[in-house]
Short mmCIF file of C-alpha atoms in Angstrom, two decimals:
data_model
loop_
_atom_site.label_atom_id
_atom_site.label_comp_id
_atom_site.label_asym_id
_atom_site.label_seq_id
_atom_site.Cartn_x
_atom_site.Cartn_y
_atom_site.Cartn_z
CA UNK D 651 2.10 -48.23 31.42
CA UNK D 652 -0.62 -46.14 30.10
CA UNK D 653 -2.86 -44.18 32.31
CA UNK D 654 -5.96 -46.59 31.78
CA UNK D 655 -3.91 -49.24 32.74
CA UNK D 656 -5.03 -51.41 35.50
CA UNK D 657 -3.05 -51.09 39.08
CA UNK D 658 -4.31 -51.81 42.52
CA UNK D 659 -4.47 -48.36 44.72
CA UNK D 660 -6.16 -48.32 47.92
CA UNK D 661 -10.08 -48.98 48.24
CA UNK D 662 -12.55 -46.40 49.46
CA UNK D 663 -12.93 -49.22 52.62
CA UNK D 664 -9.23 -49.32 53.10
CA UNK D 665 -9.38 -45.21 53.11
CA UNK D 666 -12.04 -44.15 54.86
CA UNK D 667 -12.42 -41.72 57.54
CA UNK D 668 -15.06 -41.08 60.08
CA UNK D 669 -18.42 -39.02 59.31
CA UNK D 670 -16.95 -36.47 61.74
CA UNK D 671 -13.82 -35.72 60.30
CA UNK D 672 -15.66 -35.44 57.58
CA UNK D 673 -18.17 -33.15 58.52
CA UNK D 674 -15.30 -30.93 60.16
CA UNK D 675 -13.10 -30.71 56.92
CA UNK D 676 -16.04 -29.79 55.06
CA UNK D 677 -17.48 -26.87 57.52
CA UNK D 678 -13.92 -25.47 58.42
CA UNK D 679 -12.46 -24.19 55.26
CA UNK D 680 -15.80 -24.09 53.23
CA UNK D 681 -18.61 -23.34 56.67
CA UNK D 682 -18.25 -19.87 58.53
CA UNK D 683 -14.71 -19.22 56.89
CA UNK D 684 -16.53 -19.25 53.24
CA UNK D 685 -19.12 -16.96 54.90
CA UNK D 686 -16.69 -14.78 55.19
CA UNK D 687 -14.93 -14.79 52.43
CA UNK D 688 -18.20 -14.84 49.88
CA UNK D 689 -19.00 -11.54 51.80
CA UNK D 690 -15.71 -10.32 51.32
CA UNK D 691 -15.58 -11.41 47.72
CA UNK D 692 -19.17 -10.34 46.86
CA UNK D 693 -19.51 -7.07 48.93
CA UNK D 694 -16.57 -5.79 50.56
CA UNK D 695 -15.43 -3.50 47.43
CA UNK D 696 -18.70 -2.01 47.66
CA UNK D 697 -18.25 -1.49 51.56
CA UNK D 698 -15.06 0.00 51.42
CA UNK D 699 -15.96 2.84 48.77
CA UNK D 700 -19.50 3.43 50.27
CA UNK D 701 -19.12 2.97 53.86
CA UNK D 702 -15.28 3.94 54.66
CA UNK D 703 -15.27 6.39 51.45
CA UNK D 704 -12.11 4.62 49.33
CA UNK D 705 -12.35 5.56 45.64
CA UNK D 706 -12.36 2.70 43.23
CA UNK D 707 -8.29 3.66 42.18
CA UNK D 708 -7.54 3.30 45.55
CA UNK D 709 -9.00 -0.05 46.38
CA UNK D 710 -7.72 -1.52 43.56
CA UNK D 711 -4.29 -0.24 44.78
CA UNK D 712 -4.44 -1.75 48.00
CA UNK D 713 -5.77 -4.72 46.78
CA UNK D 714 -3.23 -4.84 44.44
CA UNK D 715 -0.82 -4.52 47.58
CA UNK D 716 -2.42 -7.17 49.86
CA UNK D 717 -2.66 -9.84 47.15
CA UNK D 718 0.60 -9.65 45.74
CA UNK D 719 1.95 -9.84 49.61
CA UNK D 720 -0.74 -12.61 49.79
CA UNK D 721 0.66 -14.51 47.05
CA UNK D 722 4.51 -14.36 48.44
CA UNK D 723 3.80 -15.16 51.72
CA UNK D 724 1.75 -18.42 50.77
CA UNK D 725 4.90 -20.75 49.86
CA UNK D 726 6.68 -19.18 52.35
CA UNK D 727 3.72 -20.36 54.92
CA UNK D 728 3.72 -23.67 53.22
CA UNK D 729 7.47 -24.19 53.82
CA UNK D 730 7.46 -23.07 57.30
CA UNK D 731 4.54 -25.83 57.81
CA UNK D 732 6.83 -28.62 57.05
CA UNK D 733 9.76 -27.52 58.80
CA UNK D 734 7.99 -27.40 62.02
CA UNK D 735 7.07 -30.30 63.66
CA UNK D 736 5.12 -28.73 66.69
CA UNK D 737 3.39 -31.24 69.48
CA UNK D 738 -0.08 -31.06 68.30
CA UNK D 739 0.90 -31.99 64.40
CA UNK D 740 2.12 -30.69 61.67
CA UNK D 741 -0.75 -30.01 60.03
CA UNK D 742 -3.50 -29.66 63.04
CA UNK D 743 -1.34 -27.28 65.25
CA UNK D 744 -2.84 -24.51 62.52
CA UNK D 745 -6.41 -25.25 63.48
CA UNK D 746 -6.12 -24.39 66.80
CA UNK D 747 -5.25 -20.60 66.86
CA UNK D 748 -6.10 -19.38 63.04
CA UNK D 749 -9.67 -19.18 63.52
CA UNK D 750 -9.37 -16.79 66.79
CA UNK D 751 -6.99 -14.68 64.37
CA UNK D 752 -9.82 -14.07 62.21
CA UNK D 753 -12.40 -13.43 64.69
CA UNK D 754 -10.18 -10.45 65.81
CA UNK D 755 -9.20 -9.42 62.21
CA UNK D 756 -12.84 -9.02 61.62
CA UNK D 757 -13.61 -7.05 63.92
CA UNK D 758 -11.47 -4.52 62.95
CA UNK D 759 -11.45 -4.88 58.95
CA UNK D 760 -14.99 -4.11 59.55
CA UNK D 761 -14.68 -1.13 61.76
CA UNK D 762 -14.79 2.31 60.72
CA UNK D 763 -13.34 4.17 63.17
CA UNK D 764 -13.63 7.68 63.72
CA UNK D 765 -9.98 8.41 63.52
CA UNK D 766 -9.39 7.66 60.17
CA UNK D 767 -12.24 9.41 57.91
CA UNK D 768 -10.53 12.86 57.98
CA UNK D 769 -7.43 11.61 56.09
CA UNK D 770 -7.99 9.39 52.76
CA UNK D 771 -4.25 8.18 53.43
CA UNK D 772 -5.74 6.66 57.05
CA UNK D 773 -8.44 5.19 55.35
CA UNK D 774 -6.43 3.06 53.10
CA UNK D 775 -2.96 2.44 55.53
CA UNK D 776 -6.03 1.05 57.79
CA UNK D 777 -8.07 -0.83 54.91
CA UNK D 778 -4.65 -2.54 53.79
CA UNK D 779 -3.52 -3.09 56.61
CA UNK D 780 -6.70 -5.43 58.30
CA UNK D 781 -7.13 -7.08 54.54
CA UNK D 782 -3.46 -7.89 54.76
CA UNK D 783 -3.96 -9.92 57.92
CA UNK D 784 -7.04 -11.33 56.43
CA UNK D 785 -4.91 -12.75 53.43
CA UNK D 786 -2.37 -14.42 55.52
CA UNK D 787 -5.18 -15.55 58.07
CA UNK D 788 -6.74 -17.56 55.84
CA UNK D 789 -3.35 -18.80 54.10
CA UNK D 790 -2.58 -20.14 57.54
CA UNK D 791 -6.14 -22.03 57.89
CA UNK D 792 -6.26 -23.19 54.24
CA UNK D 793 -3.01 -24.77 53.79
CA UNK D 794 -3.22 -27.39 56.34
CA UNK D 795 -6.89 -27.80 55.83
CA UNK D 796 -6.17 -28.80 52.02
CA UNK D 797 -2.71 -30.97 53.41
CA UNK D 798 -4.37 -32.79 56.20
CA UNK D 799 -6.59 -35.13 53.65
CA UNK D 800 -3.89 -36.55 52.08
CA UNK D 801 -2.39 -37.44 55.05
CA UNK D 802 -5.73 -39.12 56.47
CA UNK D 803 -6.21 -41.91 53.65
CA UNK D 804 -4.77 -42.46 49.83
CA UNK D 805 -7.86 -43.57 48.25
CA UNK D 806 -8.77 -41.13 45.95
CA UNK D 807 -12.60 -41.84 46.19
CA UNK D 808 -12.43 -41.20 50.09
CA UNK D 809 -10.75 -38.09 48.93
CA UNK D 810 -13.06 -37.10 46.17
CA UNK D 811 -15.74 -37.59 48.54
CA UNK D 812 -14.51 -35.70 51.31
CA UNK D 813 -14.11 -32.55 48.91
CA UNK D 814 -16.72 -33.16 47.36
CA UNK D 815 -19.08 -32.97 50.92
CA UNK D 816 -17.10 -29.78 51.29
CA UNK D 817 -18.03 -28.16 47.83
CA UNK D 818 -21.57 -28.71 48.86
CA UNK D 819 -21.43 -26.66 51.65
CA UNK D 820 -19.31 -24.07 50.63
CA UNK D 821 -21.79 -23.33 47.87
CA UNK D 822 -24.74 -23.66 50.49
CA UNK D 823 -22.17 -20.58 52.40
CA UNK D 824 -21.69 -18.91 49.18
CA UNK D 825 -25.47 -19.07 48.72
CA UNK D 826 -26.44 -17.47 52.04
CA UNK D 827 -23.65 -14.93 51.71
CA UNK D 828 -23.93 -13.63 48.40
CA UNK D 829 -27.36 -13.79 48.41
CA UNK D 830 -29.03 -12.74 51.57
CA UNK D 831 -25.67 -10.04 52.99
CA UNK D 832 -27.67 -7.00 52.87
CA UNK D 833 -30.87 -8.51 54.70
CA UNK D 834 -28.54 -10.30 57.14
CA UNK D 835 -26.38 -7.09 57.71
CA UNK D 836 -29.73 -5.05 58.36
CA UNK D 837 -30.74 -8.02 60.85
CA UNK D 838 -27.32 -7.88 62.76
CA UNK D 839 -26.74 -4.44 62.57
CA UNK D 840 -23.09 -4.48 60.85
CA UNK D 841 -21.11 -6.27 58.37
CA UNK D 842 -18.84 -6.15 61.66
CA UNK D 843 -21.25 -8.61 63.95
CA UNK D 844 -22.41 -10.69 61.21
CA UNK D 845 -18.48 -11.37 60.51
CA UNK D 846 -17.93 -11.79 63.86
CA UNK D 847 -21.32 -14.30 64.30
CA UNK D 848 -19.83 -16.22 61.22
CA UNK D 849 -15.88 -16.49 62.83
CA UNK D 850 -17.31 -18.32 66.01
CA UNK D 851 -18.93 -21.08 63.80
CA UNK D 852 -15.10 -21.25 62.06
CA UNK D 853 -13.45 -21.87 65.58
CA UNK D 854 -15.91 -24.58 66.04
CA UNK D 855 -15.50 -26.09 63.35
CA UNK D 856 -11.54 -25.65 63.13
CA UNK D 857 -11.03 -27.17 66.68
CA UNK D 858 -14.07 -30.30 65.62
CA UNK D 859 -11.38 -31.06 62.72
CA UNK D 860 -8.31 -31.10 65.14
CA UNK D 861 -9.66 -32.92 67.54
CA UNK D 862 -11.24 -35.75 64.32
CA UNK D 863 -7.98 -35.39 62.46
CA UNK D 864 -4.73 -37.73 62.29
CA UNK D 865 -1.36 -37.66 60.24
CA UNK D 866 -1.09 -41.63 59.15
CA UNK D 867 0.57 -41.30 56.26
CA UNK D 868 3.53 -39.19 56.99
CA UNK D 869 7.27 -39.84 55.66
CA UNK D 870 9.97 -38.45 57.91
CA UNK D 871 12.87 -36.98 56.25
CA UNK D 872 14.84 -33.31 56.24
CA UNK D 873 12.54 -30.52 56.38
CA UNK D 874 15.02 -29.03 53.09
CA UNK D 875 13.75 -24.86 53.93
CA UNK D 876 13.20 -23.28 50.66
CA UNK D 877 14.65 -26.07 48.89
CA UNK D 878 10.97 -27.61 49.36
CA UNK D 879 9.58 -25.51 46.81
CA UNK D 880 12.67 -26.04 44.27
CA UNK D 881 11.38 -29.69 44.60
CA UNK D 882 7.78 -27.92 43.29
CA UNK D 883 9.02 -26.06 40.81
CA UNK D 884 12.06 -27.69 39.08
CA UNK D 885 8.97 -30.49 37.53
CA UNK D 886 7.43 -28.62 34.01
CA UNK D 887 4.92 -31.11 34.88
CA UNK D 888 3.74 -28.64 37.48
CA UNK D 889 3.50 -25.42 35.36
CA UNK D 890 0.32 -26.20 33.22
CA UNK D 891 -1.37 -26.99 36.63
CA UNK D 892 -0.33 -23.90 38.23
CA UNK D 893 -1.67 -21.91 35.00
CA UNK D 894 -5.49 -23.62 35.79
CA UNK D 895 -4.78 -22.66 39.80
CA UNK D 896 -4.53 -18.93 39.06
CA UNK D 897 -7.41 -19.09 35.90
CA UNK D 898 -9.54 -21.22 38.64
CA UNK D 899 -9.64 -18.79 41.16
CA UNK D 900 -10.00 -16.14 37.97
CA UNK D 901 -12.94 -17.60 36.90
CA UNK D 902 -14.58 -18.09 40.56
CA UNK D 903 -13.83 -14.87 41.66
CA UNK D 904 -15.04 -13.02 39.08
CA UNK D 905 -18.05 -15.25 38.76
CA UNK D 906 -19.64 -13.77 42.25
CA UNK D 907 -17.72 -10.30 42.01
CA UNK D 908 -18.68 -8.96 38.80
CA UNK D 909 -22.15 -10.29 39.68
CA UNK D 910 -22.77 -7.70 42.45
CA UNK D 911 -21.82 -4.91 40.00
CA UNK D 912 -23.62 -6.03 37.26
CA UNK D 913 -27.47 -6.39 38.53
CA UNK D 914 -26.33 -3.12 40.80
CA UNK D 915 -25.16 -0.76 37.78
CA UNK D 916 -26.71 -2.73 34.93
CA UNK D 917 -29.99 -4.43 35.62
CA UNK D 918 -30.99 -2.39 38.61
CA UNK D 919 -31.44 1.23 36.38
CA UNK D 920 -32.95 -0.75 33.48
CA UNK D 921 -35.39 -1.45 36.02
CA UNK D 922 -36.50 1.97 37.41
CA UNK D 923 -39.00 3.74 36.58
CA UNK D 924 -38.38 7.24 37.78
CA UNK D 925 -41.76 8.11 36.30
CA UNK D 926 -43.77 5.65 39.02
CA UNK D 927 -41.65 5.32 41.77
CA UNK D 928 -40.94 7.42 44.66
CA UNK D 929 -37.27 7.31 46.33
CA UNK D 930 -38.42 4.43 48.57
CA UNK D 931 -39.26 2.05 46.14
CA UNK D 932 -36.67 2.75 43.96
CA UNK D 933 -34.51 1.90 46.45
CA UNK D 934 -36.19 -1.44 47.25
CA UNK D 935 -36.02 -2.18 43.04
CA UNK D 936 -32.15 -1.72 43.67
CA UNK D 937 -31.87 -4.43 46.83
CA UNK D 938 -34.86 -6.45 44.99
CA UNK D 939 -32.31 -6.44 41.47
CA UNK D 940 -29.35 -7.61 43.44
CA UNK D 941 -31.00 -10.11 45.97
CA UNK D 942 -32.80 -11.64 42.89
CA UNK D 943 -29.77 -12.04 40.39
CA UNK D 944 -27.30 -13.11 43.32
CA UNK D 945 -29.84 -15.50 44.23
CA UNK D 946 -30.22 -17.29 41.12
CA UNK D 947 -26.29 -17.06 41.00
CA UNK D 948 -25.57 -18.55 44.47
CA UNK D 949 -28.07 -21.58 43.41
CA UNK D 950 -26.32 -21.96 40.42
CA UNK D 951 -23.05 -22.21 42.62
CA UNK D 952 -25.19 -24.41 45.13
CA UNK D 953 -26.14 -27.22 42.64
CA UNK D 954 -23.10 -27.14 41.01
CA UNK D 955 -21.45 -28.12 43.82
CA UNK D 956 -24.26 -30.53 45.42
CA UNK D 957 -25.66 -32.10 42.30
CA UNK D 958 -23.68 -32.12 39.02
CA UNK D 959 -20.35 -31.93 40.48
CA UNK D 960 -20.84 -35.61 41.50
CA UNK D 961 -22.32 -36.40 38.66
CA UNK D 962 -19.61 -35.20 36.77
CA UNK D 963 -17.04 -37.04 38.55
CA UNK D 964 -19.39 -39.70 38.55
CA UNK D 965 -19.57 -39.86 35.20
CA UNK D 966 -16.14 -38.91 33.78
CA UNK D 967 -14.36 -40.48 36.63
CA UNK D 968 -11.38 -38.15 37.10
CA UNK D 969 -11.11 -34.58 38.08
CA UNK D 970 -9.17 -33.55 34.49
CA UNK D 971 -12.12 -34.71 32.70
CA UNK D 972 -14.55 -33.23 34.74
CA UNK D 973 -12.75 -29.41 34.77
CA UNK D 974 -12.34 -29.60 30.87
CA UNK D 975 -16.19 -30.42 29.95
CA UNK D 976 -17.58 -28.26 32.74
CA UNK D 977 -15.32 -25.11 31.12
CA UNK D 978 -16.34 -26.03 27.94
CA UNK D 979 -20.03 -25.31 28.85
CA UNK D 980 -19.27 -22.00 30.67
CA UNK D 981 -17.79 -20.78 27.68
CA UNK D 982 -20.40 -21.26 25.72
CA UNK D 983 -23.24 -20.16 28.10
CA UNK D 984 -20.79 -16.92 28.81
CA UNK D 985 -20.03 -16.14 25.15
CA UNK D 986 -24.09 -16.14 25.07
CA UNK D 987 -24.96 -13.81 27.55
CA UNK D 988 -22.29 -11.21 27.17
CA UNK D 989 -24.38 -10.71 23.83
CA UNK D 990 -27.58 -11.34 24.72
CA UNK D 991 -27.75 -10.86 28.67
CA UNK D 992 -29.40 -7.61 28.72
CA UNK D 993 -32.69 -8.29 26.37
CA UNK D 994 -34.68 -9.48 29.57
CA UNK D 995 -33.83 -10.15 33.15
CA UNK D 996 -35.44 -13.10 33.82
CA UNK D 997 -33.79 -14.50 31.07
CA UNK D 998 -30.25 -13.14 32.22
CA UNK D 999 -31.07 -14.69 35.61
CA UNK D 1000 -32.01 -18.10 34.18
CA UNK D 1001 -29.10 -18.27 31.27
CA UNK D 1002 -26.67 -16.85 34.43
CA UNK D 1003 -27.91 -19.80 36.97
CA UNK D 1004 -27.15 -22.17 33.93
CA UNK D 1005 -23.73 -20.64 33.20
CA UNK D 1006 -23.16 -20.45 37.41
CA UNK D 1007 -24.32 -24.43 37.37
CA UNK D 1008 -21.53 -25.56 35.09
CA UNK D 1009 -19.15 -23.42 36.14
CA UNK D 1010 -18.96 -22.76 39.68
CA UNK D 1011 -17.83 -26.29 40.13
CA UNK D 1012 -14.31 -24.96 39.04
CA UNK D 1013 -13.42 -23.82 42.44
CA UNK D 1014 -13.54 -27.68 44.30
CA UNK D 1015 -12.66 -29.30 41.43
CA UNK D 1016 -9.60 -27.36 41.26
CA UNK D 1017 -8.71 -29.23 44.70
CA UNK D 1018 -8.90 -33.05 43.28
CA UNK D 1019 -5.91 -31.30 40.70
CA UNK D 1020 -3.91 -30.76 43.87
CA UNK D 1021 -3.90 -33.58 44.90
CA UNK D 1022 -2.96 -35.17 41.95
CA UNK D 1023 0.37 -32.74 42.62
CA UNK D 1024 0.92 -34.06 45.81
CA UNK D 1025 0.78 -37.25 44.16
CA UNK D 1026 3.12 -36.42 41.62
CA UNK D 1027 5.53 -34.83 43.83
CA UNK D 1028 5.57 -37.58 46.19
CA UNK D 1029 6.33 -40.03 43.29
CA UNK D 1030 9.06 -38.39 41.66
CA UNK D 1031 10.86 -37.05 44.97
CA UNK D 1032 9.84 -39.18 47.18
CA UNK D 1033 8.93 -36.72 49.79
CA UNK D 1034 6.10 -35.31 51.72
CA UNK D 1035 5.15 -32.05 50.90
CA UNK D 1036 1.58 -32.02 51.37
CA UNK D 1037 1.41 -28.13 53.00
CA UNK D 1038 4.27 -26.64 50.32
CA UNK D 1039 2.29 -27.77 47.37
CA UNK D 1040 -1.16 -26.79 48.57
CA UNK D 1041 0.65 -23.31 49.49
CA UNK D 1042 1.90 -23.41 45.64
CA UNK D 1043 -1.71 -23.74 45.30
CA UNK D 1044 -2.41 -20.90 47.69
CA UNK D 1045 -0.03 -18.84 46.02
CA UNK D 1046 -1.49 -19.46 42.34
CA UNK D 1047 -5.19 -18.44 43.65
CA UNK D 1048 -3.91 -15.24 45.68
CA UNK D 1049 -2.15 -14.53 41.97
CA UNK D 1050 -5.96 -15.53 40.41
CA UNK D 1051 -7.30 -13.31 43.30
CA UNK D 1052 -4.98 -10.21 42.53
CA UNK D 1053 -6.03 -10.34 38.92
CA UNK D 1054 -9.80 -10.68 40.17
CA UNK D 1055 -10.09 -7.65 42.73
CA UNK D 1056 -7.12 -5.08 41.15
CA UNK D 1057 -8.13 -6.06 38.15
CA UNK D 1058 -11.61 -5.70 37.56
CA UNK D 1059 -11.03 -2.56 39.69
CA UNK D 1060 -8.96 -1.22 37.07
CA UNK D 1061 -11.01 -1.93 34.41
CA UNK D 1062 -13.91 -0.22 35.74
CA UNK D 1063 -11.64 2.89 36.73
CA UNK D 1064 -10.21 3.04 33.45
CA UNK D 1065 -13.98 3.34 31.87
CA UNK D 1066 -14.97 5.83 34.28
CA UNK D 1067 -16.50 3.74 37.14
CA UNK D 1068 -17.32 5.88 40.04
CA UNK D 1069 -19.08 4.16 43.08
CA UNK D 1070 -20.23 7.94 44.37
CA UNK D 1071 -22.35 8.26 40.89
CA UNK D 1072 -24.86 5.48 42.02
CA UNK D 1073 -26.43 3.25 39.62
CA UNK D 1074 -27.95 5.91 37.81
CA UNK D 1075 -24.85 7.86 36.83
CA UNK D 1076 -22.64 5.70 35.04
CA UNK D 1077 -21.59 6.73 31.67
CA UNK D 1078 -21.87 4.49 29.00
CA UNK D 1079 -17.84 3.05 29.02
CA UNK D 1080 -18.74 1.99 32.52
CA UNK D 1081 -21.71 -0.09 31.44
CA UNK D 1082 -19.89 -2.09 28.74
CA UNK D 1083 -16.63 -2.72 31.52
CA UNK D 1084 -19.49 -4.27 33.31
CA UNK D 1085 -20.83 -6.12 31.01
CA UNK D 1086 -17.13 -7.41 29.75
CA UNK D 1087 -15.98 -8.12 33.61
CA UNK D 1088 -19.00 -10.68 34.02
CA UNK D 1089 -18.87 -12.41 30.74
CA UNK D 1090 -16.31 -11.64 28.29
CA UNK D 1091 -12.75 -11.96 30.86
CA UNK D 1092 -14.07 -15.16 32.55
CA UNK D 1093 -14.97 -16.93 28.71
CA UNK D 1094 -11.93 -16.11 27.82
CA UNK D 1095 -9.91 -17.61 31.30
CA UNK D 1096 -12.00 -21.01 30.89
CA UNK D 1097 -10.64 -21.32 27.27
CA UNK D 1098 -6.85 -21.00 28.67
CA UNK D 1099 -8.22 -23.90 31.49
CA UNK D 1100 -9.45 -25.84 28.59
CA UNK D 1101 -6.78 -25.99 26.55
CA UNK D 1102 -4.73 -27.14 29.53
CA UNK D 1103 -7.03 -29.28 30.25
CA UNK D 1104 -7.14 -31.29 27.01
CA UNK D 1105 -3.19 -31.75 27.33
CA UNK D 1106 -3.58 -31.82 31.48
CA UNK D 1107 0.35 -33.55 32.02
CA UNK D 1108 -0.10 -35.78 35.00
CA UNK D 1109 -2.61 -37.97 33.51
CA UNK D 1110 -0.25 -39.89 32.39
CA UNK D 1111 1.91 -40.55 35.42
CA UNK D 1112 -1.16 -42.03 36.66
CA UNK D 1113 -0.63 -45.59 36.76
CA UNK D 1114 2.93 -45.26 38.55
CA UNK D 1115 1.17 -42.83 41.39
CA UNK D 1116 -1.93 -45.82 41.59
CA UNK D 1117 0.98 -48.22 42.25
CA UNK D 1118 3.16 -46.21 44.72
CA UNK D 1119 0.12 -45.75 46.59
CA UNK D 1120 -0.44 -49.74 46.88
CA UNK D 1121 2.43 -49.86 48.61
CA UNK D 1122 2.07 -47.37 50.91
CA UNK D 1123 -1.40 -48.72 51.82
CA UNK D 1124 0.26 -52.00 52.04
CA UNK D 1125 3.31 -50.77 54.40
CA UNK D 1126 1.03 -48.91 56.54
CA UNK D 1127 -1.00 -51.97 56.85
CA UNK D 1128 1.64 -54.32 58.27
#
C-alpha cells in the first residue's frame, strides 16, 4: 500500500479526551514550565555574565557541560520510565514530584549568593551545577508529558489537536516571557521570585494532568533496559527524524536567543543619540529596543502557533508537509533580512514577526513527528516505548540546545563579544557574529530540515501504522 491509500484508523470521536486533560497537557509542559524556560532561553546568558559576573567563554563552557550531560541522561531517563512500573503510572508518577524539583532548583539557579563572587571558579561550579539540575528537571517532566498522549487515544486528530492547544499557549508563555522579563523582573523584584511565581502555576498544572490523565493503551511486555533504545536506533528509518529533532530545537532556540542580542548590541546603539539624550533615556532607548523587537518576535511565535499552525495542518493535512513548507518560508524571509535587516527597524521588526510567524511553528510541529516514531516503533517491534522515544527526542533537542547556547556563545567569543563592553563597545567582528547568529545559522539549519523533509521516511509506512491502529482501537473496544 501506498501512503494515500485508504485504511480505517480511529476517529477523532472514538479518541477523544476530556477538555480538562486537555487543558492540563497543554499548560504543564508549555504554561509556567515554558515561562521558565523562554526566560531561561531568552535572558539567562545575559543574567549570568551581568548579574553573577561569568564571562561569555565561560558560560559557553558550562553550557557546553550541562547540555552534553543533558543530552546523555535523556535516554537514560526515558529507559528508566519504562522499566518502572510505579503505583501511580508509568507515565503520571513523573507529574507528581518534578514540578516541586523545579520550584527549588529555581530558587537557587537564580540566587547569587554572597559566597561565591570572590572566586570566578565558585561562580561557575555553582552556575553549572543549578543549570544541570534544571536540564534533568525538565527531562523528567517532558518525557512523560510528550508519552502520556499516545497512551490516552490513537486518533491522530485528537492528538494533533491536543498539541496543537498546547503550541498556542506555549507561544502565549513565550510571548509574556520574552517579551515583558525585564518589566516583570522590576515588578517582582528578581528573576528569582518571578521563577518561583511561574513554578507554582507548573505544580498546578502538573498535578491537574495526573489527576485528568489515564494509560489505555498500554502493551505489557519485558521492560528490555538499554536494549529499549537498540529497538530506537537499530531502524535507519529513525535517523533522518532525529537529524530534524536536533535542527528543530536549532532553529527555535536560536530564533528567541539571538533575538535578545541582536536589538541589545545591534539595533539598540543604532538608535542612540548620544548627542540628545542624557544617561536616563538612553537607557530607556535600550529596554524600549529590546521590549519592542522581542515583542514583535514573541507575536510572531504567538500566531504561529494559534493561527497558521492549524491552518497549516489544516491545509496540508500531515505534520511532514506542514514542517517542509513552513521551513521553506523561513528561509527565505531569513536569507532576506540577514541582508537587509539593518536599513530600518521597523522594517526589521515587521520582516522578523513574518519570518517568527512561519517559523516558530517548528518547535510543536516537531512533536506530531514523534509521534509518528512512536508509531513506527510500535509497528515494526511491536512494543511500547512511548517515554524511550520521546527521550530520543529529548536527547536530539538537548544536542539542538548544546549547539544553540555553546554555540552561539562561541561564536560571539571568537569575534570578540564581551558582555562588560555594553552595547556601545562592540567592535565591528562582534556586530556581524550577531547579525550571522540571528539569520544566517538558522537559514541554513531549516535547509538541512527541508531537505529531510522532502524525503521525510515514515511517510510511507503510513498506511500499515493507520491499520495497526484499527485494531488496537478495535481490541480495546471489545
Amino acid at each position: 500500500m501506498d501512503e494515500n491509500t485508504a485504511v480505517k484508523a480511529p476517529s477523532k470521536d472514538e479518541g477523544k479526551v476530556s477538555k480538562a486533560f486537555t487543558w492540563f497537557h497543554a499548560t504543564s509542559v508549555n504554561g509556567g514550565a515554558m515561562a521558565i524556560a523562554a526566560t531561561i532561553a531568552s535572558y539567562f546568558s545575559l543574567y549570568a555574565q551581568e548579574t553573577i559576573g561569568i564571562t561569555a567563554a565561560q558560560l559557553a563552557v558550562i553550557l557546553l557541560i550541562c547540555n552534553i550531560w543533558d543530552a546523555i541522561n535523556d535516554p537514560l531517563m526515558g529507559v528508566l520510565c519504562e522499566s518502572t512500573n510505579p503505583r501511580w503510572g508509568k507515565y503520571r508518577t513523573w507529574f507528581i514530584f518534578t514540578p516541586i524539583v523545579l520550584m527549588v532548583d529555581m530558587w537557587f539557579l537564580f540566587s547569587n549568593p554572597s559566597f561565591i563572587q570572590a572566586s570566578p571558579m565558585a561562580k561557575c561550579v555553582w552556575t553549572c551545577a543549578w543549570y544541570m539540575v534544571y536540564g534533568m528537571v525538565v527531562t523528567a517532566y517532558t518525557m512523560p508529558q510528550m508519552a502520556i498522549l499516545p497512551a490516552m487515544t490513537l486518533s491522530d486528530d485528537v492528538r494533533n489537536d491536543v498539541l496543537t492547544k498546547g503550541a498556542g499557549v506555549c507561544a502565549l508563555m513565550f510571548t509574556i516571557a520574552s517579551t515583558f522579563s525585564t518589566q516583570l523582573v522590576q515588578f517582582f523584584g528578581s528573576y528569582r521570585t518571578l521563577m518561583v511565581f511561574y513554578s507554582v502555576f507548573a505544580v498546578i498544572s502538573f498535578w491537574g494532568l495526573y489527576k485528568t490523565s489515564e494509560e489505555k493503551y498500554m502493551m505489557k511486555g519485558e521492560s528490555g533496559g538499554l536494549k529499549q533504545l537498540v529497538y530506537v536506533f537499530r531502524h535507519k528509518t529513525v535517523w533522518p527524524v532525529l537529524l530534524v529533532w536536533v535542527c528543530a530545537s536549532v532553529s527555535y532556540g536560536f530564533m528567541f536567543t539571538s533575538s535578545v542580542y541582536y536589538a541589545q548590541y545591534i539595533w539598540a546603539p543604532l538608535r542612540v543619540d548620544f548627542a540628545t539624550m542624557d544617561e536616563a533615556a538612553i537607557g530607556d532607548t535600550i529596554r524600549g529596543t529590546i521590549s519592542t523587537y522581542m515583542g514583535f518576535i514573541s507575536m510572531g511565535a504567538l500566531f504561529s502557533m494559534m493561527v497558521l499552525m492549524p491552518i497549516f495542518i489544516k491545509f496540508f493535512k500531515s505534520g511532514w508537509k506542514t514542517m517542509l513548507w513552513s521551513q521553506i518560508l523561513t528561509v527565505a524571509f531569513y536569507l532576506i533580512l540577514f541582508f537587509t535587516g539593518r536599513m530600518n527597524f521597523m522594517y526589521c521588526c515587521v520582516m522578523s514577526f513574518l519570518a517568527t510567524l512561519v517559523g516558530a511553528m517548528v518547535n510543536a510541529v516537531v512533536n506530531i513527528l514523534v509521534n509518528d516514531t512512536i508509531d513506527y516503533i510500535l509497528l515494526k517491534e511491536g512494543k511500547q516505548l512511548n517515554a524511550v522515544v520521546s527521550a530520543v527526542k529529548g536527547f536530539a533537542q538537548k544536542c539542538g540546545n548544546t549547539l544553540v547556547n555553546s554555540g552561539m556563545l562561541a561564536i560571539l567569543a571568537l569575534a570578540k563579544f564581551d558582555a562588560q563592553l555594553g552595547p556601545f563597545g562592540q567592535p565591528e567582528s562582534a556586530v556581524e557574529a550577531t547579525n550571522m547568529v540571528r539569520f544566517l545559522i538558522p537559514a541554513i539549519v531549516s535547509g538541512i530540515i527541508i531537505i529531510v523533509m522532502i524525503f521525510y521516511p515514515i511517510r510511507k509506512y503510513f498506511p500499515e501504522i493507520a491499520e495497526m491502529k484499527a485494531k488496537m482501537a478495535a481490541e480495546h473496544n471489545q
